[in-house]
PDB file of C-alpha atoms in Angstrom:
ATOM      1  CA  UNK A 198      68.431 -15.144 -14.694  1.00  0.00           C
ATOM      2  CA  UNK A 199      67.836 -13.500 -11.475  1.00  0.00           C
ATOM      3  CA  UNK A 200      68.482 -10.346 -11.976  1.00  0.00           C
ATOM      4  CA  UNK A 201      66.101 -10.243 -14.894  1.00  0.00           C
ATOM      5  CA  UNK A 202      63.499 -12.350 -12.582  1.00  0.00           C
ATOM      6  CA  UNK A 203      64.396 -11.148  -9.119  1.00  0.00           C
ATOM      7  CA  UNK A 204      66.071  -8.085  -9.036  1.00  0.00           C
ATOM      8  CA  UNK A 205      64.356  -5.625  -6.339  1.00  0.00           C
ATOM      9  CA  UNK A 206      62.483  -2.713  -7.999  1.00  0.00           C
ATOM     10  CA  UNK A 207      60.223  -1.739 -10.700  1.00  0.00           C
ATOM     11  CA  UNK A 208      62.520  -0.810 -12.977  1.00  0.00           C
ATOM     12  CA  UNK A 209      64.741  -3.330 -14.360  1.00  0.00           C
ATOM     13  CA  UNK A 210      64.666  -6.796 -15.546  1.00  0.00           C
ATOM     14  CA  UNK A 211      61.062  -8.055 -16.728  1.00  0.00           C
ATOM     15  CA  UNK A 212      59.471  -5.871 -13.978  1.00  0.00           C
ATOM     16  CA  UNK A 213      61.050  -2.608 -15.994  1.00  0.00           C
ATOM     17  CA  UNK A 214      59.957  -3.898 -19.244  1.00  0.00           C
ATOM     18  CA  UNK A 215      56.431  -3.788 -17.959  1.00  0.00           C
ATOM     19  CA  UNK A 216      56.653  -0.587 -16.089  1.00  0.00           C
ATOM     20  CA  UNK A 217      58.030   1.166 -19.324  1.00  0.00           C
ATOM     21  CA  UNK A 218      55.157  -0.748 -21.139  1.00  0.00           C
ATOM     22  CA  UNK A 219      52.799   0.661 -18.983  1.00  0.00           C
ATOM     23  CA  UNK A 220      54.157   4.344 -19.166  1.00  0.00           C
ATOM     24  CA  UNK A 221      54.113   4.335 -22.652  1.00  0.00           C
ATOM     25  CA  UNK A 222      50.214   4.038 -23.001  1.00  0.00           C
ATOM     26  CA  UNK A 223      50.249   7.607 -21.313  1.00  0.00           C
ATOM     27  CA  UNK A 224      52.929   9.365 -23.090  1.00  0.00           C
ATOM     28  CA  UNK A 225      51.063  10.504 -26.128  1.00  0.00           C
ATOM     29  CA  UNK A 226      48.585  12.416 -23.670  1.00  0.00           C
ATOM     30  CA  UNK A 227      50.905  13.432 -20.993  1.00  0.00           C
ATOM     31  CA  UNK A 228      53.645  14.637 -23.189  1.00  0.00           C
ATOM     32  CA  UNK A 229      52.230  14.713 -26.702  1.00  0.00           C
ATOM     33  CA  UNK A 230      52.813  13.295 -29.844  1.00  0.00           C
ATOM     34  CA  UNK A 231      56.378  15.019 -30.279  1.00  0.00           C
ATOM     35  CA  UNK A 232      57.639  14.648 -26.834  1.00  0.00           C
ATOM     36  CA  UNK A 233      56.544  11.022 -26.540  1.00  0.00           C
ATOM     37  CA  UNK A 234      57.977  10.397 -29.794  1.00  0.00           C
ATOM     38  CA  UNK A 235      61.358  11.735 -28.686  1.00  0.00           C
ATOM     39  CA  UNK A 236      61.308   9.457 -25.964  1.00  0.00           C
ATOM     40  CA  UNK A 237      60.291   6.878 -28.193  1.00  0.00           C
ATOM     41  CA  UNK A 238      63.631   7.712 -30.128  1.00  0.00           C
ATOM     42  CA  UNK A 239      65.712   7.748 -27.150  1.00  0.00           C
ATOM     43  CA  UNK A 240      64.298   4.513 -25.645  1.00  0.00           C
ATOM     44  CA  UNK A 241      65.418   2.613 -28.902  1.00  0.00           C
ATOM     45  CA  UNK A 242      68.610   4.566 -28.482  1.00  0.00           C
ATOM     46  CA  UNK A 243      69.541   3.348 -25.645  1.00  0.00           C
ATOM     47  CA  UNK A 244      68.334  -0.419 -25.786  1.00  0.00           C
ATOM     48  CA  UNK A 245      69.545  -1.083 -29.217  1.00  0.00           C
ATOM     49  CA  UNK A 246      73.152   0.825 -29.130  1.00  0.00           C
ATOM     50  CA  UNK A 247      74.303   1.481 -25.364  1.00  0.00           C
ATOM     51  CA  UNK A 248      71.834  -0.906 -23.357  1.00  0.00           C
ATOM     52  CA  UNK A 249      70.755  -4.828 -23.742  1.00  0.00           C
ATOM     53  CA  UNK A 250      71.141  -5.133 -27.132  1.00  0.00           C
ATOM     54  CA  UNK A 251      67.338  -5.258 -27.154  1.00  0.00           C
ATOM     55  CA  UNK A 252      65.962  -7.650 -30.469  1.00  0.00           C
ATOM     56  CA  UNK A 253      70.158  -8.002 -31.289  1.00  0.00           C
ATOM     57  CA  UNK A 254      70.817  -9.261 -28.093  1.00  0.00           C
ATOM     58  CA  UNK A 255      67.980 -11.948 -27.556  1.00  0.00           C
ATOM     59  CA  UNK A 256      68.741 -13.410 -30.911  1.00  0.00           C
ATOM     60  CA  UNK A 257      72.564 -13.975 -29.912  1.00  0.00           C
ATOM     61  CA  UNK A 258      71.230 -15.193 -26.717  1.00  0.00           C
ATOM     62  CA  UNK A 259      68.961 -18.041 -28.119  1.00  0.00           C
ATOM     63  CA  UNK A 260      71.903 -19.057 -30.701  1.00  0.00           C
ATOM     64  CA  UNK A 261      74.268 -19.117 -27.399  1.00  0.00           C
ATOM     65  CA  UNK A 262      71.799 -21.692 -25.923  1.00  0.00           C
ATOM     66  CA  UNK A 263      71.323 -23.851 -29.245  1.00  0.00           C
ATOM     67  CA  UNK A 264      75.202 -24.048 -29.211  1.00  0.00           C
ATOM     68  CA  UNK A 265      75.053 -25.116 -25.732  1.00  0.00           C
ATOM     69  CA  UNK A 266      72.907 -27.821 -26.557  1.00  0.00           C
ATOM     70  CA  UNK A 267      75.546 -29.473 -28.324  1.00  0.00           C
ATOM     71  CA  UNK A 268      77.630 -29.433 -24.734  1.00  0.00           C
ATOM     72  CA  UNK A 269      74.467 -30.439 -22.981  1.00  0.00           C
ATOM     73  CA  UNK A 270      71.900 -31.823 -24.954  1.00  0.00           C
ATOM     74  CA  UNK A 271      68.698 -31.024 -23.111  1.00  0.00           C
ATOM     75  CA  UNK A 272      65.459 -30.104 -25.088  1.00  0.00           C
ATOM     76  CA  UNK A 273      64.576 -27.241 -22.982  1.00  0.00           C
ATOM     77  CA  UNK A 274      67.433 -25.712 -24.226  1.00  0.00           C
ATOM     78  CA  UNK A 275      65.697 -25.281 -27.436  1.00  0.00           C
ATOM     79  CA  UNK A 276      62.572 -24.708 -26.426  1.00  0.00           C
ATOM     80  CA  UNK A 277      64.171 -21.610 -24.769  1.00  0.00           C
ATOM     81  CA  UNK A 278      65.881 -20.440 -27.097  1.00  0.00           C
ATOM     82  CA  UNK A 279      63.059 -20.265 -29.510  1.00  0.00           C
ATOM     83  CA  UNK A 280      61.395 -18.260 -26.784  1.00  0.00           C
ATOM     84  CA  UNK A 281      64.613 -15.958 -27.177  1.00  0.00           C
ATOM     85  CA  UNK A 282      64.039 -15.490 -30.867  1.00  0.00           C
ATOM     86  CA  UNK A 283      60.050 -14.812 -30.260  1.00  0.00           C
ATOM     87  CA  UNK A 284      61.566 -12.105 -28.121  1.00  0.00           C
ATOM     88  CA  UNK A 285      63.968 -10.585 -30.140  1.00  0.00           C
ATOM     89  CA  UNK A 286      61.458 -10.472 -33.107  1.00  0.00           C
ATOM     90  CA  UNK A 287      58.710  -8.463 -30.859  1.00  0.00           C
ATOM     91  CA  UNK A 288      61.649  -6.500 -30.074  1.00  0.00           C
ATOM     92  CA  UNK A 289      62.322  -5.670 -33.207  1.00  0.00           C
ATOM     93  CA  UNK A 290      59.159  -4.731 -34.463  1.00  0.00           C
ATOM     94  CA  UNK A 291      58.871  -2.692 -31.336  1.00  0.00           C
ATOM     95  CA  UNK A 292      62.188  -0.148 -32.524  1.00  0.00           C
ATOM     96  CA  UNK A 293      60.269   0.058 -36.040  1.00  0.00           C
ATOM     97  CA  UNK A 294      56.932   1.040 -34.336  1.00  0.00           C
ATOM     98  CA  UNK A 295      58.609   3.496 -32.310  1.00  0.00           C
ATOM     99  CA  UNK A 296      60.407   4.836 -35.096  1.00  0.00           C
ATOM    100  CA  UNK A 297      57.471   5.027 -37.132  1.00  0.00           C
ATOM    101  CA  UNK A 298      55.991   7.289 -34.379  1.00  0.00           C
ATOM    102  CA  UNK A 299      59.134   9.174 -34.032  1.00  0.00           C
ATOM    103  CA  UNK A 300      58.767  10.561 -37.684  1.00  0.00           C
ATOM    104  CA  UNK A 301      55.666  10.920 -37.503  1.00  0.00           C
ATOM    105  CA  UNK A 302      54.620   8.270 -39.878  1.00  0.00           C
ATOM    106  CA  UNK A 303      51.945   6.895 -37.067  1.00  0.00           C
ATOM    107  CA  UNK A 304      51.315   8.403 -34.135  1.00  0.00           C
ATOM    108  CA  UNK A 305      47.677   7.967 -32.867  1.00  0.00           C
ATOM    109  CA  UNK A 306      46.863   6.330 -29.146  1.00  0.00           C
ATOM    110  CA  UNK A 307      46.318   3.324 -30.534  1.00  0.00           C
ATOM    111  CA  UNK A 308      49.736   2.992 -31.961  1.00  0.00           C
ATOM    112  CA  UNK A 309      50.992   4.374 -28.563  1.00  0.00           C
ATOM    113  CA  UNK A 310      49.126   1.001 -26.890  1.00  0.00           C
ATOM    114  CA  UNK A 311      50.380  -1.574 -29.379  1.00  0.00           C
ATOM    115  CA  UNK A 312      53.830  -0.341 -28.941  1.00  0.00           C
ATOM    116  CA  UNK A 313      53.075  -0.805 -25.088  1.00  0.00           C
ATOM    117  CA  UNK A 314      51.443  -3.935 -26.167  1.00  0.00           C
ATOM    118  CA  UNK A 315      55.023  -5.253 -27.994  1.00  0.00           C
ATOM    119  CA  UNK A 316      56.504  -4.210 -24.591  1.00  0.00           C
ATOM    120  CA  UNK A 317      54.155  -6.418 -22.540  1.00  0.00           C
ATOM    121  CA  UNK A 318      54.695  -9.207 -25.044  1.00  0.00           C
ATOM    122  CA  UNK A 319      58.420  -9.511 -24.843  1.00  0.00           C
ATOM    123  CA  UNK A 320      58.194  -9.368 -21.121  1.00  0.00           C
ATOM    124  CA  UNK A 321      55.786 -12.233 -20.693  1.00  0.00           C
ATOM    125  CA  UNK A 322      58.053 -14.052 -23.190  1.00  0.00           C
ATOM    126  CA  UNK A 323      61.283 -13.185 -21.159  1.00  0.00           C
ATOM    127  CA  UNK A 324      59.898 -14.310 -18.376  1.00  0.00           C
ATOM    128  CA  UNK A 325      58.675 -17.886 -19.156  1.00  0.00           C
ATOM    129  CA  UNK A 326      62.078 -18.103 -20.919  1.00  0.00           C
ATOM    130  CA  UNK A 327      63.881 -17.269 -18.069  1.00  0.00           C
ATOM    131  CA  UNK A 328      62.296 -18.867 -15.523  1.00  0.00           C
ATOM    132  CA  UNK A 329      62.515 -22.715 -18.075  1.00  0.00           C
ATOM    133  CA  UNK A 330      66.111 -21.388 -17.540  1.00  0.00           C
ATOM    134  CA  UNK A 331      66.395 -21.702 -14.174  1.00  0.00           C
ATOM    135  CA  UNK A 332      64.936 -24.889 -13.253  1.00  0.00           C
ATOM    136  CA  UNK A 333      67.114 -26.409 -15.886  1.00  0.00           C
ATOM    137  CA  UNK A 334      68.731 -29.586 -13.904  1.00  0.00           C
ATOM    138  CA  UNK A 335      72.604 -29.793 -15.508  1.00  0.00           C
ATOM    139  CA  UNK A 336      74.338 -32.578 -15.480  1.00  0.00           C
ATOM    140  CA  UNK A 337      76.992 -32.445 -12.426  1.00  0.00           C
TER     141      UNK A 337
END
């Protein structure tokens, strides 16, 4: 929980999310549309097969808290691990929008900001999620 709420710098936990979100609105222009959809490519890359797991991850993540509901039955439990899922399925439809770019299926501004958009998304949904988390009051 901290690290993803609290950790210094712009460039990881939810603070990275949106500081790759923002990025991404100026790739297309910066680098153009190949470049940016390379780096599209090697952004899924990395989250989905060497880094968090990215929509993979936060569905394991919400079943690991509905399972620990059964240990510690509080409701917000739950109601964060929805949040979890929500996350995972922006996620998700985040890797297919990049991919769509990346071969050149899409690949106008506009689909440049609502994969930004799907960035921004997940981040506000990580961080409500994570900060129910950590004002959870367990049971001694």
């Amino acid at each position: 929980v901290r690290d993803m709420l609290h950790i210094p710098g712009p460039i990881a936990g939810v603070s990275g999310i949106r500081f790759t979100a923002k990025r991404i609105r100026h790739w297309r222009d910066k680098l153009g549309p190949q470049k940016a959809g390379s780096y599209l490519a090697q952004l899924v890359r990395m989250q989905e097969e060497i880094g968090t797991g990215g929509g993979g991850f936060r569905f394991i993540y919400g079943a690991f808290l509905q399972e620990a509901y059964a240990y510690h039955p509080l409701q917000e439990l739950i109601d964060i691990s929805s949040r979890f899922t929500r996350s995972g399925d922006i996620w998700r439809s985040a890797a297919v929008q990049a991919a769509g770019i990346y071969k050149g299926r899409i690949g106008s501004q506009a689909d440049f900001n609502v994969m930004s958009d799907y960035l921004y998304a997940a981040a506000d949904i990580e961080k409500q999620a994570f900060q129910a988390l950590s004002k959870i009051k367990w049971p001694a």
